[in-house]
mmCIF file of C-alpha atoms in Angstrom:
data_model
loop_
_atom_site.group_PDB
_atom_site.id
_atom_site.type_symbol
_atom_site.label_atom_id
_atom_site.label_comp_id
_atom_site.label_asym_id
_atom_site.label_seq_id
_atom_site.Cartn_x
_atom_site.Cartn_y
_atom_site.Cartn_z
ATOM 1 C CA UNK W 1 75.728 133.392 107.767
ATOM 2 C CA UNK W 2 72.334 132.118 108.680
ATOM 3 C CA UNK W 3 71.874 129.455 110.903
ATOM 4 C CA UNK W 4 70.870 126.886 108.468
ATOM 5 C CA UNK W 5 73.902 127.591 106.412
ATOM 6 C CA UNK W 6 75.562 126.892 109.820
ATOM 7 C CA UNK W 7 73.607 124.050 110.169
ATOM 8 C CA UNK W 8 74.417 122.450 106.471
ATOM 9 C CA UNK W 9 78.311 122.956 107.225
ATOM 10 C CA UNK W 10 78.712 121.233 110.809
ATOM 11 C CA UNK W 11 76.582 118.142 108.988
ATOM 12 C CA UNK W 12 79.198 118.078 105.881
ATOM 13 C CA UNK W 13 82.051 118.532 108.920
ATOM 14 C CA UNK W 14 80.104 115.320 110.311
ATOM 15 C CA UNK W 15 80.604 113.499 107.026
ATOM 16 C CA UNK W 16 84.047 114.251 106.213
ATOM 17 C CA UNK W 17 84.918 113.317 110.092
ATOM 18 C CA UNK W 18 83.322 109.891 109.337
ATOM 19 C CA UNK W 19 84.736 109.401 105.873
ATOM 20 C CA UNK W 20 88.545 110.332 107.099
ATOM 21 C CA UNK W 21 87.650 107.507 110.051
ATOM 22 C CA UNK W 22 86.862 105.283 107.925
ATOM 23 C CA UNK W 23 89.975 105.902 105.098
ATOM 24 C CA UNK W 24 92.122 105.316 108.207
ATOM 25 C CA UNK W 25 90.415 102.001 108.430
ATOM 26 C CA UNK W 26 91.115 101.280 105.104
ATOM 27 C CA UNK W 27 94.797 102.555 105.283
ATOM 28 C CA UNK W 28 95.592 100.519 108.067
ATOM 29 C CA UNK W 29 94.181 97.532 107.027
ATOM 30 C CA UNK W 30 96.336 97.959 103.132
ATOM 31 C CA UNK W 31 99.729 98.739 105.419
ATOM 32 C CA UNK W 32 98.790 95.845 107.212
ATOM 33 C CA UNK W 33 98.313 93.739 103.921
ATOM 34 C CA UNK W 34 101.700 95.099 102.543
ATOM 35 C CA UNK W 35 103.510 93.759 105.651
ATOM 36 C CA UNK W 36 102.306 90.758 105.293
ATOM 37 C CA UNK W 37 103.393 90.693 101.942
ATOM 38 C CA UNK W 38 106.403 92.151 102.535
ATOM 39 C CA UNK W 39 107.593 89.201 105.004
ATOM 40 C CA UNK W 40 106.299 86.551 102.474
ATOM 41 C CA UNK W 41 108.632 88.035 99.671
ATOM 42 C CA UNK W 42 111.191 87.786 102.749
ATOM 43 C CA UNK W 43 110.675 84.344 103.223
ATOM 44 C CA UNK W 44 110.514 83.333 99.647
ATOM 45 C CA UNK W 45 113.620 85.082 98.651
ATOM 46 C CA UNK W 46 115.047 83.154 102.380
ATOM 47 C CA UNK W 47 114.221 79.858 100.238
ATOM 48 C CA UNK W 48 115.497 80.705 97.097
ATOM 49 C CA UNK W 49 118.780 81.578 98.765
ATOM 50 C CA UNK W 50 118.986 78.460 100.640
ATOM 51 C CA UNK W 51 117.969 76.584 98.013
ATOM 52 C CA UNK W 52 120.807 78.177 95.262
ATOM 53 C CA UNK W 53 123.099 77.629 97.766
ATOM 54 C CA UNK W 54 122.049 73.478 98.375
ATOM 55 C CA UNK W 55 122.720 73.541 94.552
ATOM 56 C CA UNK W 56 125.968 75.371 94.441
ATOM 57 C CA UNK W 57 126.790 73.124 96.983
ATOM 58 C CA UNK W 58 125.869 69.314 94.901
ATOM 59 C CA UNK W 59 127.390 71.099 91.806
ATOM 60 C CA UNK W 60 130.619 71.077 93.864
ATOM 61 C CA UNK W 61 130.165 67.436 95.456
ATOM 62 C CA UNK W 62 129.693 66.388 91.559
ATOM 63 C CA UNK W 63 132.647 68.261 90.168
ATOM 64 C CA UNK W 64 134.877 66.511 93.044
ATOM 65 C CA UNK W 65 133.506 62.957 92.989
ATOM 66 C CA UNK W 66 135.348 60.150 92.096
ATOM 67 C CA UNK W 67 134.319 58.822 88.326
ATOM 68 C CA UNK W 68 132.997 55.526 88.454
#
């Protein structure tokens, strides 16, 4: 190989070095974002449960009350 051949393949080595850098970036930044959303879901569903079960539980108090 000649040297310029040499030459053309360390500068696209260069390029893919920086473009894998900066997909890492962009990887951790998107896991970071699904996390996130991850724990919201968590905390939403953590409502919903607690809120079902406030519910359940004035269903009950309404079932048992005295009429009148």
């Amino acid at each position: 190989m000649t040297t310029d051949a040499f030459d053309l393949l360390e500068q696209r080595n260069i390029e893919l070095e920086a473009e894998k850098e900066s997909l890492l970036l962009e990887l951790a930044h998107t896991q970071g974002e699904r996390d996130a959303a991850i724990r919201r879901a968590q905390v939403a569903e953590d409502e919903r449960d607690a809120l079902a079960a406030h519910v359940e539980r004035l269903h009950s108090f309404i079932e048992h009350a005295p009429a009148g």
